[in-house]
PDB file of C-alpha atoms in Angstrom:
ATOM      1  CA  ALA S1364     -40.471  25.840   9.471  1.00 60.00           C
ATOM      2  CA  ILE S1365     -37.995  28.684   8.965  1.00 70.00           C
ATOM      3  CA  MET S1366     -36.233  27.761  12.215  1.00 71.00           C
ATOM      4  CA  MET S1367     -36.001  24.097  11.196  1.00 68.00           C
ATOM      5  CA  GLY S1368     -34.610  25.125   7.795  1.00 70.00           C
ATOM      6  CA  LEU S1369     -32.018  27.302   9.520  1.00 74.00           C
ATOM      7  CA  VAL S1370     -30.965  24.440  11.830  1.00 72.00           C
ATOM      8  CA  PHE S1371     -30.599  22.028   8.900  1.00 71.00           C
ATOM      9  CA  THR S1372     -28.664  24.609   6.899  1.00 75.00           C
ATOM     10  CA  LEU S1373     -26.266  25.211   9.810  1.00 76.00           C
ATOM     11  CA  ARG S1374     -25.755  21.470  10.237  1.00 78.00           C
ATOM     12  CA  ALA S1375     -25.067  21.064   6.515  1.00 75.00           C
ATOM     13  CA  LEU S1376     -22.576  23.948   6.575  1.00 76.00           C
ATOM     14  CA  ASN S1377     -20.850  22.456   9.627  1.00 75.00           C
ATOM     15  CA  ALA S1378     -20.615  19.031   7.954  1.00 74.00           C
ATOM     16  CA  SER S1379     -19.324  20.638   4.776  1.00 74.00           C
ATOM     17  CA  ALA S1380     -16.655  22.543   6.729  1.00 76.00           C
ATOM     18  CA  GLN S1381     -15.576  19.348   8.513  1.00 77.00           C
ATOM     19  CA  LEU S1382     -15.329  17.520   5.191  1.00 70.00           C
ATOM     20  CA  ALA S1383     -13.248  20.346   3.731  1.00 72.00           C
ATOM     21  CA  ASP S1384     -10.909  20.175   6.757  1.00 73.00           C
ATOM     22  CA  MET S1385     -10.552  16.401   6.364  1.00 72.00           C
ATOM     23  CA  GLN S1386      -9.815  16.736   2.641  1.00 72.00           C
ATOM     24  CA  SER S1387      -7.261  19.460   3.314  1.00 73.00           C
ATOM     25  CA  GLU S1388      -5.542  17.311   5.962  1.00 75.00           C
ATOM     26  CA  PHE S1389      -5.517  14.327   3.589  1.00 73.00           C
ATOM     27  CA  ILE S1390      -4.002  16.364   0.751  1.00 75.00           C
ATOM     28  CA  SER S1391      -1.363  17.782   3.095  1.00 74.00           C
ATOM     29  CA  SER S1392      -0.441  14.312   4.353  1.00 75.00           C
ATOM     30  CA  ALA S1393      -0.417  12.809   0.853  1.00 75.00           C
ATOM     31  CA  THR S1394       1.772  15.617  -0.455  1.00 76.00           C
ATOM     32  CA  HIS S1395       4.251  15.070   2.368  1.00 74.00           C
ATOM     33  CA  GLU S1396       4.348  11.324   1.702  1.00 78.00           C
ATOM     34  CA  LEU S1397       4.937  11.895  -2.027  1.00 79.00           C
ATOM     35  CA  LYS S1398       7.791  14.322  -1.390  1.00 79.00           C
ATOM     36  CA  THR S1399       9.804  11.765   0.598  1.00 78.00           C
ATOM     37  CA  PRO S1400      10.664   9.412  -2.300  1.00 80.00           C
ATOM     38  CA  LEU S1401      11.154  12.391  -4.617  1.00 81.00           C
ATOM     39  CA  ALA S1402      13.739  13.848  -2.221  1.00 81.00           C
ATOM     40  CA  VAL S1403      15.589  10.514  -2.231  1.00 81.00           C
ATOM     41  CA  PHE S1404      15.491  10.434  -6.056  1.00 82.00           C
ATOM     42  CA  GLN S1405      16.955  13.922  -6.202  1.00 83.00           C
ATOM     43  CA  LEU S1406      19.692  13.216  -3.635  1.00 83.00           C
ATOM     44  CA  VAL S1407      20.787   9.956  -5.288  1.00 83.00           C
ATOM     45  CA  ALA S1408      20.681  11.482  -8.777  1.00 84.00           C
ATOM     46  CA  GLU S1409      22.812  14.454  -7.708  1.00 83.00           C
ATOM     47  CA  THR S1410      25.285  12.207  -5.894  1.00 83.00           C
ATOM     48  CA  LEU S1411      25.697   9.916  -8.909  1.00 82.00           C
ATOM     49  CA  ALA S1412      25.791  12.807 -11.401  1.00 82.00           C
ATOM     50  CA  LYS S1413      28.639  14.452  -9.505  1.00 84.00           C
ATOM     51  CA  GLY S1414      30.600  11.186  -9.603  1.00 83.00           C
ATOM     52  CA  ARG S1415      31.069  11.046  -5.855  1.00 80.00           C
ATOM     53  CA  TYR S1416      31.039   7.266  -5.904  1.00 78.00           C
ATOM     54  CA  GLN S1417      32.869   5.145  -8.415  1.00 77.00           C
ATOM     55  CA  SER S1418      32.637   1.626  -6.987  1.00 84.00           C
ATOM     56  CA  ALA S1419      30.196  -0.697  -8.715  1.00 85.00           C
ATOM     57  CA  GLU S1420      28.967  -1.957  -5.337  1.00 86.00           C
ATOM     58  CA  THR S1421      28.015   1.534  -4.128  1.00 84.00           C
ATOM     59  CA  ILE S1422      26.342   2.360  -7.427  1.00 84.00           C
ATOM     60  CA  ARG S1423      24.331  -0.903  -7.190  1.00 83.00           C
ATOM     61  CA  ALA S1424      23.281   0.047  -3.646  1.00 84.00           C
ATOM     62  CA  TYR S1425      22.075   3.432  -4.922  1.00 82.00           C
ATOM     63  CA  ALA S1426      20.217   1.725  -7.775  1.00 84.00           C
ATOM     64  CA  GLY S1427      18.494  -0.533  -5.227  1.00 83.00           C
ATOM     65  CA  LEU S1428      17.518   2.513  -3.187  1.00 82.00           C
ATOM     66  CA  LEU S1429      16.027   4.150  -6.292  1.00 85.00           C
ATOM     67  CA  SER S1430      14.120   0.959  -7.080  1.00 83.00           C
ATOM     68  CA  ASP S1431      12.688   0.746  -3.556  1.00 81.00           C
ATOM     69  CA  GLN S1432      11.648   4.393  -3.583  1.00 82.00           C
ATOM     70  CA  SER S1433      10.006   4.061  -7.014  1.00 83.00           C
ATOM     71  CA  HIS S1434       7.929   1.152  -5.675  1.00 80.00           C
ATOM     72  CA  LEU S1435       6.978   3.269  -2.659  1.00 79.00           C
ATOM     73  CA  LEU S1436       5.979   6.138  -4.941  1.00 83.00           C
ATOM     74  CA  GLU S1437       3.922   3.756  -7.079  1.00 82.00           C
ATOM     75  CA  ARG S1438       2.044   2.503  -3.987  1.00 78.00           C
ATOM     76  CA  LEU S1439       1.399   6.067  -2.802  1.00 80.00           C
ATOM     77  CA  ILE S1440       0.003   7.015  -6.194  1.00 81.00           C
ATOM     78  CA  ASP S1441      -2.151   3.860  -6.209  1.00 76.00           C
ATOM     79  CA  ASN S1442      -3.507   4.880  -2.801  1.00 74.00           C
ATOM     80  CA  LEU S1443      -4.341   8.355  -4.090  1.00 77.00           C
ATOM     81  CA  LEU S1444      -6.099   6.860  -7.091  1.00 73.00           C
ATOM     82  CA  ALA S1445      -8.046   4.551  -4.785  1.00 71.00           C
ATOM     83  CA  TYR S1446      -9.083   7.545  -2.701  1.00 70.00           C
ATOM     84  CA  ALA S1447     -10.178   9.350  -5.853  1.00 68.00           C
ATOM     85  CA  SER S1448     -12.189   6.324  -6.957  1.00 65.00           C
ATOM     86  CA  LEU S1449     -13.938   6.216  -3.575  1.00 63.00           C
ATOM     87  CA  SER S1450     -14.787   9.879  -4.013  1.00 58.00           C
ATOM     88  CA  ASN S1451     -16.007   9.180  -7.538  1.00 55.00           C
ATOM     89  CA  VAL S1452     -18.690   6.509  -7.349  1.00 44.00           C
ATOM     90  CA  SER S1453     -18.830   6.286 -11.123  1.00 46.00           C
ATOM     91  CA  ARG S1454     -15.643   4.159 -11.098  1.00 57.00           C
ATOM     92  CA  ARG S1455     -16.425   0.661 -12.207  1.00 66.00           C
ATOM     93  CA  TYR S1456     -14.783  -2.332 -10.632  1.00 73.00           C
ATOM     94  CA  THR S1457     -14.100  -5.306 -12.856  1.00 80.00           C
ATOM     95  CA  PHE S1458     -15.047  -8.413 -10.915  1.00 85.00           C
ATOM     96  CA  GLN S1459     -13.516 -11.662 -12.054  1.00 91.00           C
ATOM     97  CA  SER S1460     -12.514 -15.042 -10.662  1.00 93.00           C
ATOM     98  CA  LEU S1461      -9.062 -14.696  -9.162  1.00 95.00           C
ATOM     99  CA  SER S1462      -6.569 -17.131  -7.708  1.00 96.00           C
ATOM    100  CA  VAL S1463      -5.494 -16.023  -4.240  1.00 95.00           C
ATOM    101  CA  ALA S1464      -2.126 -17.736  -4.755  1.00 96.00           C
ATOM    102  CA  ASP S1465      -1.552 -15.722  -7.952  1.00 96.00           C
ATOM    103  CA  LEU S1466      -2.549 -12.471  -6.204  1.00 95.00           C
ATOM    104  CA  VAL S1467      -0.131 -13.109  -3.323  1.00 95.00           C
ATOM    105  CA  GLU S1468       2.662 -14.013  -5.745  1.00 94.00           C
ATOM    106  CA  ALA S1469       2.083 -10.831  -7.811  1.00 93.00           C
ATOM    107  CA  ALA S1470       2.003  -8.653  -4.677  1.00 92.00           C
ATOM    108  CA  LEU S1471       5.229 -10.177  -3.304  1.00 92.00           C
ATOM    109  CA  GLU S1472       7.078  -9.606  -6.605  1.00 89.00           C
ATOM    110  CA  ARG S1473       6.826  -5.869  -5.981  1.00 84.00           C
ATOM    111  CA  PHE S1474       8.700  -6.290  -2.701  1.00 85.00           C
ATOM    112  CA  ASP S1475      11.517  -8.605  -3.841  1.00 83.00           C
ATOM    113  CA  ALA S1476      14.319  -6.036  -3.515  1.00 79.00           C
ATOM    114  CA  ARG S1477      13.033  -4.627  -0.244  1.00 80.00           C
ATOM    115  CA  LEU S1478      12.582  -8.031   1.364  1.00 81.00           C
ATOM    116  CA  ALA S1479      16.054  -9.077   0.254  1.00 80.00           C
ATOM    117  CA  ALA S1480      17.546  -5.878   1.680  1.00 77.00           C
ATOM    118  CA  THR S1481      15.812  -6.308   5.048  1.00 80.00           C
ATOM    119  CA  GLY S1482      16.577 -10.020   5.304  1.00 82.00           C
ATOM    120  CA  ILE S1483      12.962 -10.867   6.108  1.00 85.00           C
ATOM    121  CA  GLU S1484      12.125 -14.475   5.316  1.00 88.00           C
ATOM    122  CA  VAL S1485       8.769 -14.894   3.569  1.00 91.00           C
ATOM    123  CA  LYS S1486       6.749 -18.025   4.208  1.00 93.00           C
ATOM    124  CA  VAL S1487       3.858 -18.454   1.787  1.00 95.00           C
ATOM    125  CA  GLU S1488       1.298 -21.068   2.768  1.00 95.00           C
ATOM    126  CA  VAL S1489      -1.371 -20.412   0.148  1.00 95.00           C
ATOM    127  CA  PRO S1490      -2.509 -23.631  -1.534  1.00 96.00           C
ATOM    128  CA  ARG S1491      -3.123 -23.383  -5.274  1.00 94.00           C
ATOM    129  CA  GLU S1492      -6.263 -25.472  -4.703  1.00 95.00           C
ATOM    130  CA  LEU S1493      -8.009 -22.683  -2.789  1.00 94.00           C
ATOM    131  CA  PRO S1494     -11.295 -21.697  -4.416  1.00 94.00           C
ATOM    132  CA  THR S1495     -11.065 -18.602  -6.588  1.00 94.00           C
ATOM    133  CA  VAL S1496     -12.455 -15.331  -5.253  1.00 94.00           C
ATOM    134  CA  GLN S1497     -14.566 -12.782  -7.092  1.00 90.00           C
ATOM    135  CA  GLY S1498     -12.924  -9.373  -7.033  1.00 88.00           C
ATOM    136  CA  ASP S1499     -11.240  -6.512  -8.812  1.00 86.00           C
ATOM    137  CA  ARG S1500      -7.611  -7.573  -9.414  1.00 88.00           C
ATOM    138  CA  GLN S1501      -6.044  -4.106  -9.048  1.00 85.00           C
ATOM    139  CA  THR S1502      -7.973  -3.327  -5.873  1.00 83.00           C
ATOM    140  CA  LEU S1503      -7.073  -6.640  -4.241  1.00 89.00           C
ATOM    141  CA  LEU S1504      -3.408  -6.226  -5.238  1.00 89.00           C
ATOM    142  CA  GLN S1505      -3.461  -2.805  -3.632  1.00 83.00           C
ATOM    143  CA  VAL S1506      -4.867  -4.283  -0.416  1.00 87.00           C
ATOM    144  CA  PHE S1507      -2.107  -6.913  -0.330  1.00 90.00           C
ATOM    145  CA  ASP S1508       0.509  -4.256  -1.173  1.00 86.00           C
ATOM    146  CA  ASN S1509      -0.614  -2.038   1.690  1.00 82.00           C
ATOM    147  CA  VAL S1510      -0.657  -4.834   4.264  1.00 87.00           C
ATOM    148  CA  ILE S1511       2.717  -6.272   3.166  1.00 88.00           C
ATOM    149  CA  ASP S1512       4.231  -2.779   3.085  1.00 84.00           C
ATOM    150  CA  ASN S1513       2.979  -2.103   6.619  1.00 81.00           C
ATOM    151  CA  ALA S1514       4.301  -5.459   7.837  1.00 82.00           C
ATOM    152  CA  ILE S1515       7.770  -4.584   6.521  1.00 81.00           C
ATOM    153  CA  LYS S1516       7.695  -0.953   7.598  1.00 79.00           C
ATOM    154  CA  TYR S1517       6.258  -1.355  11.101  1.00 77.00           C
ATOM    155  CA  ALA S1518       7.950  -4.584  12.125  1.00 72.00           C
ATOM    156  CA  PRO S1519      11.608  -3.596  11.804  1.00 68.00           C
ATOM    157  CA  ASN S1520      12.795  -6.348  14.141  1.00 71.00           C
ATOM    158  CA  SER S1521      10.694  -9.052  12.545  1.00 73.00           C
ATOM    159  CA  ASP S1522      12.586 -11.714  10.646  1.00 83.00           C
ATOM    160  CA  VAL S1523       9.626 -13.635   9.206  1.00 88.00           C
ATOM    161  CA  LEU S1524       6.581 -12.621   7.200  1.00 89.00           C
ATOM    162  CA  THR S1525       3.991 -15.376   6.859  1.00 91.00           C
ATOM    163  CA  ILE S1526       1.153 -15.318   4.355  1.00 94.00           C
ATOM    164  CA  ARG S1527      -1.378 -18.068   4.894  1.00 94.00           C
ATOM    165  CA  GLY S1528      -4.518 -18.835   2.916  1.00 94.00           C
ATOM    166  CA  TYR S1529      -7.277 -21.224   3.900  1.00 94.00           C
ATOM    167  CA  THR S1530     -11.016 -21.813   3.745  1.00 93.00           C
ATOM    168  CA  LYS S1531     -13.335 -21.639   6.728  1.00 93.00           C
ATOM    169  CA  ASN S1532     -17.104 -22.071   6.578  1.00 92.00           C
ATOM    170  CA  GLY S1533     -16.962 -21.764   2.798  1.00 89.00           C
ATOM    171  CA  ASP S1534     -15.057 -18.451   2.853  1.00 92.00           C
ATOM    172  CA  VAL S1535     -11.489 -17.883   1.690  1.00 94.00           C
ATOM    173  CA  HIS S1536      -9.270 -16.289   4.349  1.00 93.00           C
ATOM    174  CA  VAL S1537      -5.821 -14.754   3.986  1.00 94.00           C
ATOM    175  CA  GLU S1538      -3.661 -13.976   7.022  1.00 91.00           C
ATOM    176  CA  ILE S1539      -0.516 -11.893   6.815  1.00 89.00           C
ATOM    177  CA  THR S1540       1.510 -12.016  10.005  1.00 86.00           C
ATOM    178  CA  ASP S1541       4.862 -10.771  11.199  1.00 83.00           C
ATOM    179  CA  ARG S1542       6.595 -10.616  14.566  1.00 77.00           C
ATOM    180  CA  GLY S1543       6.101  -6.875  15.018  1.00 72.00           C
ATOM    181  CA  VAL S1544       4.053  -5.067  17.638  1.00 69.00           C
ATOM    182  CA  GLY S1545       0.807  -5.797  15.804  1.00 66.00           C
ATOM    183  CA  ILE S1546      -2.457  -3.987  15.376  1.00 64.00           C
ATOM    184  CA  PRO S1547      -4.855  -4.016  18.330  1.00 63.00           C
ATOM    185  CA  VAL S1548      -8.016  -6.001  17.606  1.00 57.00           C
TER     186      VAL S1548
END
């Protein structure tokens, strides 16, 4: 019995050490990702404060860059909060009937400036008549945000982003496709 207890204790310590390593790696990665938009904020703020650029067009371009980076920072913080909520099972999701068309529209609004800057055409084929889905609005918006962000970020040569909604066998499906390299299935 003592030997079995020792084996289980060693396994638990090993699992605990692995979890601590994973958490440390996650925090390191998250910190790095958060520093990127902050560095851009600082660089743009210093450039504008020193009056290096006077043209309205250049200042508008810098303002657009700040807007894009603030949206990126917001998504990163949302991801961290989602991670924290997964770690804290006491978080309560608020399930409600949601329109998929409204969710897609709200998610795309956050990317207006970025999509305009990249020239990506967005085709939305989500009928308003789709049945509503039961879900937590913020969580579903975060899912759409992450997938749309990845489609823009990892398909730099893509010129079209298509979001299609449909029903199949009584389930509501949403497909987000681009012309990038794709994710292996």
